[in-house]
Structures are given as structure tokens and as C-alpha cells.
JSON list of C-alpha atoms in Angstrom, two decimals:
[
{"chain": "A", "resi": 1, "resn": "SER", "atom": "CA", "xyz": [10.06, 11.47, 10.70]},
{"chain": "A", "resi": 2, "resn": "THR", "atom": "CA", "xyz": [6.47, 11.34, 11.91]},
{"chain": "A", "resi": 3, "resn": "ALA", "atom": "CA", "xyz": [6.11, 7.59, 11.48]},
{"chain": "A", "resi": 4, "resn": "THR", "atom": "CA", "xyz": [5.73, 5.22, 14.37]},
{"chain": "A", "resi": 5, "resn": "SER", "atom": "CA", "xyz": [8.15, 2.39, 14.77]},
{"chain": "A", "resi": 6, "resn": "SER", "atom": "CA", "xyz": [6.95, -1.13, 14.17]},
{"chain": "A", "resi": 7, "resn": "GLY", "atom": "CA", "xyz": [7.33, -1.80, 17.88]},
{"chain": "A", "resi": 8, "resn": "SER", "atom": "CA", "xyz": [4.92, 0.91, 18.96]},
{"chain": "A", "resi": 9, "resn": "SER", "atom": "CA", "xyz": [1.28, 0.36, 19.73]},
{"chain": "A", "resi": 10, "resn": "VAL", "atom": "CA", "xyz": [-0.84, 0.46, 16.58]},
{"chain": "A", "resi": 11, "resn": "GLY", "atom": "CA", "xyz": [-3.78, 1.74, 18.58]},
{"chain": "A", "resi": 12, "resn": "GLY", "atom": "CA", "xyz": [-1.71, 4.14, 20.68]},
{"chain": "A", "resi": 13, "resn": "SER", "atom": "CA", "xyz": [-1.78, 7.92, 20.61]},
{"chain": "A", "resi": 14, "resn": "ASP", "atom": "CA", "xyz": [1.49, 7.97, 18.64]},
{"chain": "A", "resi": 15, "resn": "LYS", "atom": "CA", "xyz": [-0.19, 6.24, 15.68]},
{"chain": "A", "resi": 16, "resn": "VAL", "atom": "CA", "xyz": [0.15, 8.02, 12.34]},
{"chain": "A", "resi": 17, "resn": "LYS", "atom": "CA", "xyz": [-3.29, 8.77, 10.90]},
{"chain": "A", "resi": 18, "resn": "GLN", "atom": "CA", "xyz": [-4.32, 7.57, 7.49]},
{"chain": "A", "resi": 19, "resn": "HIS", "atom": "CA", "xyz": [-5.88, 9.58, 4.69]},
{"chain": "A", "resi": 20, "resn": "SER", "atom": "CA", "xyz": [-9.34, 8.10, 5.30]},
{"chain": "A", "resi": 21, "resn": "GLU", "atom": "CA", "xyz": [-9.25, 9.07, 8.99]},
{"chain": "A", "resi": 22, "resn": "ILE", "atom": "CA", "xyz": [-8.53, 12.70, 8.11]},
{"chain": "A", "resi": 23, "resn": "TYR", "atom": "CA", "xyz": [-10.46, 13.24, 4.86]},
{"chain": "A", "resi": 24, "resn": "GLY", "atom": "CA", "xyz": [-13.11, 10.51, 4.96]},
{"chain": "A", "resi": 25, "resn": "THR", "atom": "CA", "xyz": [-12.08, 8.98, 1.63]},
{"chain": "A", "resi": 26, "resn": "LEU", "atom": "CA", "xyz": [-9.73, 6.07, 0.99]},
{"chain": "A", "resi": 27, "resn": "GLU", "atom": "CA", "xyz": [-6.44, 6.93, -0.69]},
{"chain": "A", "resi": 28, "resn": "ILE", "atom": "CA", "xyz": [-4.34, 4.62, -2.81]},
{"chain": "A", "resi": 29, "resn": "LEU", "atom": "CA", "xyz": [-0.72, 5.59, -3.38]},
{"chain": "A", "resi": 30, "resn": "SER", "atom": "CA", "xyz": [0.36, 4.34, -6.81]},
{"chain": "A", "resi": 31, "resn": "VAL", "atom": "CA", "xyz": [4.15, 4.06, -7.12]},
{"chain": "A", "resi": 32, "resn": "ASP", "atom": "CA", "xyz": [5.24, 3.35, -10.70]},
{"chain": "A", "resi": 33, "resn": "ASP", "atom": "CA", "xyz": [7.80, 4.85, -13.07]},
{"chain": "A", "resi": 34, "resn": "HIS", "atom": "CA", "xyz": [5.37, 4.77, -16.03]},
{"chain": "A", "resi": 35, "resn": "ALA", "atom": "CA", "xyz": [2.66, 7.47, -16.10]},
{"chain": "A", "resi": 36, "resn": "ILE", "atom": "CA", "xyz": [0.33, 5.30, -18.20]},
{"chain": "A", "resi": 37, "resn": "ASN", "atom": "CA", "xyz": [0.14, 2.79, -15.33]},
{"chain": "A", "resi": 38, "resn": "HIS", "atom": "CA", "xyz": [-1.09, 5.54, -12.98]},
{"chain": "A", "resi": 39, "resn": "CYS", "atom": "CA", "xyz": [-3.85, 6.28, -15.51]},
{"chain": "A", "resi": 40, "resn": "VAL", "atom": "CA", "xyz": [-4.82, 2.60, -15.59]},
{"chain": "A", "resi": 41, "resn": "VAL", "atom": "CA", "xyz": [-5.02, 2.54, -11.77]},
{"chain": "A", "resi": 42, "resn": "GLU", "atom": "CA", "xyz": [-7.04, 5.75, -11.66]},
{"chain": "A", "resi": 43, "resn": "ASN", "atom": "CA", "xyz": [-9.47, 4.55, -14.34]},
{"chain": "A", "resi": 44, "resn": "SER", "atom": "CA", "xyz": [-9.87, 1.26, -12.46]},
{"chain": "A", "resi": 45, "resn": "VAL", "atom": "CA", "xyz": [-10.54, 2.56, -8.94]},
{"chain": "A", "resi": 46, "resn": "THR", "atom": "CA", "xyz": [-12.12, 6.03, -9.09]},
{"chain": "A", "resi": 47, "resn": "SER", "atom": "CA", "xyz": [-15.58, 4.52, -9.61]},
{"chain": "A", "resi": 48, "resn": "LYS", "atom": "CA", "xyz": [-15.18, 3.02, -6.12]},
{"chain": "A", "resi": 49, "resn": "GLY", "atom": "CA", "xyz": [-14.58, 6.49, -4.70]},
{"chain": "A", "resi": 50, "resn": "TYR", "atom": "CA", "xyz": [-10.87, 6.01, -4.03]},
{"chain": "A", "resi": 51, "resn": "LYS", "atom": "CA", "xyz": [-8.47, 8.94, -4.31]},
{"chain": "A", "resi": 52, "resn": "VAL", "atom": "CA", "xyz": [-5.31, 8.07, -6.21]},
{"chain": "A", "resi": 53, "resn": "THR", "atom": "CA", "xyz": [-2.01, 9.81, -5.47]},
{"chain": "A", "resi": 54, "resn": "SER", "atom": "CA", "xyz": [0.84, 9.01, -7.85]},
{"chain": "A", "resi": 55, "resn": "CYS", "atom": "CA", "xyz": [4.60, 8.89, -7.34]},
{"chain": "A", "resi": 56, "resn": "MET", "atom": "CA", "xyz": [7.07, 8.08, -10.10]},
{"chain": "A", "resi": 57, "resn": "SER", "atom": "CA", "xyz": [9.71, 6.47, -7.85]},
{"chain": "A", "resi": 58, "resn": "GLY", "atom": "CA", "xyz": [10.32, 4.92, -4.47]},
{"chain": "A", "resi": 59, "resn": "SER", "atom": "CA", "xyz": [12.32, 7.93, -3.30]},
{"chain": "A", "resi": 60, "resn": "GLU", "atom": "CA", "xyz": [9.48, 10.28, -4.31]},
{"chain": "A", "resi": 61, "resn": "ALA", "atom": "CA", "xyz": [7.02, 8.09, -2.39]},
{"chain": "A", "resi": 62, "resn": "PHE", "atom": "CA", "xyz": [9.20, 8.11, 0.75]},
{"chain": "A", "resi": 63, "resn": "GLU", "atom": "CA", "xyz": [9.56, 11.89, 0.52]},
{"chain": "A", "resi": 64, "resn": "LEU", "atom": "CA", "xyz": [5.76, 12.19, 0.34]},
{"chain": "A", "resi": 65, "resn": "LEU", "atom": "CA", "xyz": [5.23, 9.83, 3.28]},
{"chain": "A", "resi": 66, "resn": "GLU", "atom": "CA", "xyz": [7.79, 11.65, 5.43]},
{"chain": "A", "resi": 67, "resn": "THR", "atom": "CA", "xyz": [6.62, 15.20, 4.73]},
{"chain": "A", "resi": 68, "resn": "ARG", "atom": "CA", "xyz": [2.84, 15.14, 4.76]},
{"chain": "A", "resi": 69, "resn": "GLY", "atom": "CA", "xyz": [2.22, 13.59, 8.19]},
{"chain": "A", "resi": 70, "resn": "TYR", "atom": "CA", "xyz": [-0.35, 10.91, 7.26]},
{"chain": "A", "resi": 71, "resn": "LEU", "atom": "CA", "xyz": [-0.36, 7.61, 5.40]},
{"chain": "A", "resi": 72, "resn": "PRO", "atom": "CA", "xyz": [-2.27, 6.39, 2.38]},
{"chain": "A", "resi": 73, "resn": "ASP", "atom": "CA", "xyz": [-4.74, 3.60, 3.08]},
{"chain": "A", "resi": 74, "resn": "LEU", "atom": "CA", "xyz": [-2.98, 1.24, 0.65]},
{"chain": "A", "resi": 75, "resn": "ILE", "atom": "CA", "xyz": [0.02, 1.28, -1.70]},
{"chain": "A", "resi": 76, "resn": "LEU", "atom": "CA", "xyz": [0.13, -0.17, -5.21]},
{"chain": "A", "resi": 77, "resn": "LEU", "atom": "CA", "xyz": [3.83, -0.69, -5.86]},
{"chain": "A", "resi": 78, "resn": "ASP", "atom": "CA", "xyz": [5.47, -1.48, -9.19]},
{"chain": "A", "resi": 79, "resn": "CYS", "atom": "CA", "xyz": [8.14, -4.14, -8.88]},
{"chain": "A", "resi": 80, "resn": "MET", "atom": "CA", "xyz": [10.53, -2.91, -11.58]},
{"chain": "A", "resi": 81, "resn": "MET", "atom": "CA", "xyz": [11.58, 0.72, -11.18]},
{"chain": "A", "resi": 82, "resn": "PRO", "atom": "CA", "xyz": [14.95, 2.42, -11.74]},
{"chain": "A", "resi": 83, "resn": "GLY", "atom": "CA", "xyz": [16.83, 3.49, -8.65]},
{"chain": "A", "resi": 84, "resn": "MET", "atom": "CA", "xyz": [14.91, 1.76, -5.88]},
{"chain": "A", "resi": 85, "resn": "SER", "atom": "CA", "xyz": [13.05, -1.38, -6.92]},
{"chain": "A", "resi": 86, "resn": "GLY", "atom": "CA", "xyz": [9.60, -2.20, -5.59]},
{"chain": "A", "resi": 87, "resn": "CYS", "atom": "CA", "xyz": [11.10, -4.97, -3.45]},
{"chain": "A", "resi": 88, "resn": "GLU", "atom": "CA", "xyz": [13.65, -2.57, -1.96]},
{"chain": "A", "resi": 89, "resn": "MET", "atom": "CA", "xyz": [10.93, -0.01, -1.25]},
{"chain": "A", "resi": 90, "resn": "CYS", "atom": "CA", "xyz": [8.70, -2.62, 0.36]},
{"chain": "A", "resi": 91, "resn": "GLU", "atom": "CA", "xyz": [11.56, -3.81, 2.60]},
{"chain": "A", "resi": 92, "resn": "ARG", "atom": "CA", "xyz": [12.18, -0.21, 3.72]},
{"chain": "A", "resi": 93, "resn": "LEU", "atom": "CA", "xyz": [8.45, 0.38, 4.30]},
{"chain": "A", "resi": 94, "resn": "ARG", "atom": "CA", "xyz": [8.23, -2.70, 6.52]},
{"chain": "A", "resi": 95, "resn": "GLU", "atom": "CA", "xyz": [11.01, -1.36, 8.76]},
{"chain": "A", "resi": 96, "resn": "THR", "atom": "CA", "xyz": [8.49, 1.28, 9.90]},
{"chain": "A", "resi": 97, "resn": "TYR", "atom": "CA", "xyz": [4.98, 0.28, 8.85]},
{"chain": "A", "resi": 98, "resn": "PRO", "atom": "CA", "xyz": [3.68, -3.25, 9.55]},
{"chain": "A", "resi": 99, "resn": "CYS", "atom": "CA", "xyz": [1.67, -5.02, 6.87]},
{"chain": "A", "resi": 100, "resn": "ASN", "atom": "CA", "xyz": [-1.53, -4.77, 8.93]},
{"chain": "A", "resi": 101, "resn": "THR", "atom": "CA", "xyz": [-1.27, -0.96, 9.07]},
{"chain": "A", "resi": 102, "resn": "LEU", "atom": "CA", "xyz": [-0.18, -0.17, 5.52]},
{"chain": "A", "resi": 103, "resn": "PRO", "atom": "CA", "xyz": [-1.12, -2.82, 2.96]},
{"chain": "A", "resi": 104, "resn": "VAL", "atom": "CA", "xyz": [1.11, -3.04, -0.11]},
{"chain": "A", "resi": 105, "resn": "ILE", "atom": "CA", "xyz": [0.05, -4.74, -3.32]},
{"chain": "A", "resi": 106, "resn": "MET", "atom": "CA", "xyz": [3.03, -5.34, -5.59]},
{"chain": "A", "resi": 107, "resn": "VAL", "atom": "CA", "xyz": [2.16, -4.87, -9.28]},
{"chain": "A", "resi": 108, "resn": "SER", "atom": "CA", "xyz": [4.42, -6.30, -11.94]},
{"chain": "A", "resi": 109, "resn": "ALA", "atom": "CA", "xyz": [4.83, -7.72, -15.41]},
{"chain": "A", "resi": 110, "resn": "LYS", "atom": "CA", "xyz": [7.31, -10.10, -13.76]},
{"chain": "A", "resi": 111, "resn": "ASN", "atom": "CA", "xyz": [5.17, -13.14, -13.24]},
{"chain": "A", "resi": 112, "resn": "ASN", "atom": "CA", "xyz": [7.34, -16.14, -12.61]},
{"chain": "A", "resi": 113, "resn": "GLU", "atom": "CA", "xyz": [7.01, -17.87, -9.27]},
{"chain": "A", "resi": 114, "resn": "ASP", "atom": "CA", "xyz": [10.40, -16.67, -7.94]},
{"chain": "A", "resi": 115, "resn": "ASP", "atom": "CA", "xyz": [9.44, -13.00, -8.47]},
{"chain": "A", "resi": 116, "resn": "ILE", "atom": "CA", "xyz": [6.11, -13.46, -6.72]},
{"chain": "A", "resi": 117, "resn": "VAL", "atom": "CA", "xyz": [7.70, -15.30, -3.78]},
{"chain": "A", "resi": 118, "resn": "ARG", "atom": "CA", "xyz": [10.39, -12.57, -3.48]},
{"chain": "A", "resi": 119, "resn": "GLY", "atom": "CA", "xyz": [7.72, -9.84, -3.39]},
{"chain": "A", "resi": 120, "resn": "LEU", "atom": "CA", "xyz": [5.77, -11.67, -0.68]},
{"chain": "A", "resi": 121, "resn": "ALA", "atom": "CA", "xyz": [8.98, -12.42, 1.26]},
{"chain": "A", "resi": 122, "resn": "VAL", "atom": "CA", "xyz": [9.92, -8.73, 1.49]},
{"chain": "A", "resi": 123, "resn": "GLY", "atom": "CA", "xyz": [6.53, -7.87, 2.95]},
{"chain": "A", "resi": 124, "resn": "CYS", "atom": "CA", "xyz": [3.97, -7.12, 0.29]},
{"chain": "A", "resi": 125, "resn": "ASN", "atom": "CA", "xyz": [0.44, -8.22, 1.21]},
{"chain": "A", "resi": 126, "resn": "ASP", "atom": "CA", "xyz": [-0.47, -9.34, -2.31]},
{"chain": "A", "resi": 127, "resn": "TYR", "atom": "CA", "xyz": [0.99, -9.52, -5.81]},
{"chain": "A", "resi": 128, "resn": "ILE", "atom": "CA", "xyz": [-0.92, -8.77, -8.99]},
{"chain": "A", "resi": 129, "resn": "ARG", "atom": "CA", "xyz": [0.35, -9.51, -12.48]},
{"chain": "A", "resi": 130, "resn": "LYS", "atom": "CA", "xyz": [0.17, -7.03, -15.36]},
{"chain": "A", "resi": 131, "resn": "PRO", "atom": "CA", "xyz": [-1.89, -6.80, -17.37]},
{"chain": "A", "resi": 132, "resn": "TYR", "atom": "CA", "xyz": [-4.79, -6.96, -14.96]},
{"chain": "A", "resi": 133, "resn": "GLY", "atom": "CA", "xyz": [-8.44, -6.03, -15.28]},
{"chain": "A", "resi": 134, "resn": "PRO", "atom": "CA", "xyz": [-10.18, -3.40, -13.15]},
{"chain": "A", "resi": 135, "resn": "ASN", "atom": "CA", "xyz": [-12.39, -6.02, -11.46]},
{"chain": "A", "resi": 136, "resn": "GLU", "atom": "CA", "xyz": [-9.39, -8.03, -10.26]},
{"chain": "A", "resi": 137, "resn": "LEU", "atom": "CA", "xyz": [-7.56, -4.92, -9.07]},
{"chain": "A", "resi": 138, "resn": "ASN", "atom": "CA", "xyz": [-10.60, -3.67, -7.15]},
{"chain": "A", "resi": 139, "resn": "ALA", "atom": "CA", "xyz": [-11.24, -7.11, -5.64]},
{"chain": "A", "resi": 140, "resn": "ARG", "atom": "CA", "xyz": [-7.65, -7.35, -4.38]},
{"chain": "A", "resi": 141, "resn": "ILE", "atom": "CA", "xyz": [-7.77, -3.80, -2.98]},
{"chain": "A", "resi": 142, "resn": "ASP", "atom": "CA", "xyz": [-11.09, -4.54, -1.25]},
{"chain": "A", "resi": 143, "resn": "VAL", "atom": "CA", "xyz": [-9.69, -7.71, 0.35]},
{"chain": "A", "resi": 144, "resn": "GLN", "atom": "CA", "xyz": [-6.64, -5.87, 1.73]},
{"chain": "A", "resi": 145, "resn": "LEU", "atom": "CA", "xyz": [-8.72, -2.98, 3.09]},
{"chain": "A", "resi": 146, "resn": "ARG", "atom": "CA", "xyz": [-11.15, -5.46, 4.70]},
{"chain": "A", "resi": 147, "resn": "LEU", "atom": "CA", "xyz": [-8.30, -7.39, 6.32]},
{"chain": "A", "resi": 148, "resn": "LYS", "atom": "CA", "xyz": [-6.77, -4.15, 7.60]},
{"chain": "A", "resi": 149, "resn": "LYS", "atom": "CA", "xyz": [-10.10, -3.07, 9.09]},
{"chain": "A", "resi": 150, "resn": "LEU", "atom": "CA", "xyz": [-10.57, -6.45, 10.79]},
{"chain": "A", "resi": 151, "resn": "TRP", "atom": "CA", "xyz": [-7.04, -6.34, 12.17]},
{"chain": "A", "resi": 152, "resn": "LEU", "atom": "CA", "xyz": [-7.42, -2.79, 13.53]},
{"chain": "A", "resi": 153, "resn": "THR", "atom": "CA", "xyz": [-10.81, -3.71, 15.07]},
{"chain": "A", "resi": 154, "resn": "GLU", "atom": "CA", "xyz": [-9.20, -6.69, 16.82]},
{"chain": "A", "resi": 155, "resn": "ILE", "atom": "CA", "xyz": [-6.29, -4.56, 18.10]},
{"chain": "A", "resi": 156, "resn": "GLY", "atom": "CA", "xyz": [-8.77, -1.98, 19.43]},
{"chain": "A", "resi": 157, "resn": "ARG", "atom": "CA", "xyz": [-10.76, -4.72, 21.16]},
{"chain": "A", "resi": 158, "resn": "GLN", "atom": "CA", "xyz": [-7.62, -6.15, 22.78]},
{"chain": "A", "resi": 159, "resn": "LEU", "atom": "CA", "xyz": [-6.52, -2.72, 23.99]},
{"chain": "A", "resi": 160, "resn": "LYS", "atom": "CA", "xyz": [-9.87, -2.28, 25.77]},
{"chain": "A", "resi": 161, "resn": "GLU", "atom": "CA", "xyz": [-9.50, -5.60, 27.63]}
]
């Protein structure tokens, strides 16, 4: 695997690059077992210039992450999927990628408080309820990307001290 462990230096030379660092555009990885939901994501975010890559399952997403050598800038992760649930995938992601390096927004029709708390407890950065509008989705994505940028700027500043 080309991923760094969560204990390694985020700013170090062993850091896995992200799509935006290589290609100059922000990439959102949409993980959902329903193709129509990928279309909704794409229609919502392409006007902002984001590239959307779609995976139909958690195992497909992990295969992509492990083989291509770079990370997406953010993951939109469906909560209810066959095989590996969104919560299970998020837990596995957090074993390798901290929440400040790879933001995950859990997306789900499950909207009771226990489901939201569970998603946040396993490491997602935010939780959005279906159905959602494009403005809300873009606002939540923008917040997570801004927080990630601030965090990485602070880490870089600390490494220089």
C-alpha cells in the first residue's frame, strides 16, 4: 500500500499526494451503491469545477485508493451499502488517513440522531441527509476543504518552526 500511516508526518516526504496537488483540480470520490446518486452529486458539484470519481462499493473505493497512488480531496460516502457499510468503510479509512487529511462527508437517508452520532463517532467529518439540495452539498464540501487547507497550513507552519 502507498498510504502513510496515521502516525507519520502529514507534511513529511512520505505523504501521499492528493488529486489537486497532481492535476490542479479538486476531486470528490463519491461512494454509493446507487448510480442515480452519483449523477446527483455530479450535477451538484461540476459547476464548482470539481472532478467526480464514482465507486459503487466500499471495496471498489479501497481498491481504487490502493492502486492509483494518490488520494481524492474529499469523499462523499453513502451510509447504507451492501457488503461494507459506510460506517465500516469510514472506520477502515481512519486507520490510515486522519480526518484532517482526507475529509469524509457521510450521506444518508438515515436521519435519526443515533445514525448521525454513529457516523460522526466512526470518523466522518460531516453528515448530510438525503434528499439534499446542491447549495447545501456545495456549502458542506467547501467548509471541509477550507478546514483541511487551514489544518495543512498550520502543520506546515509548525514544521518550519
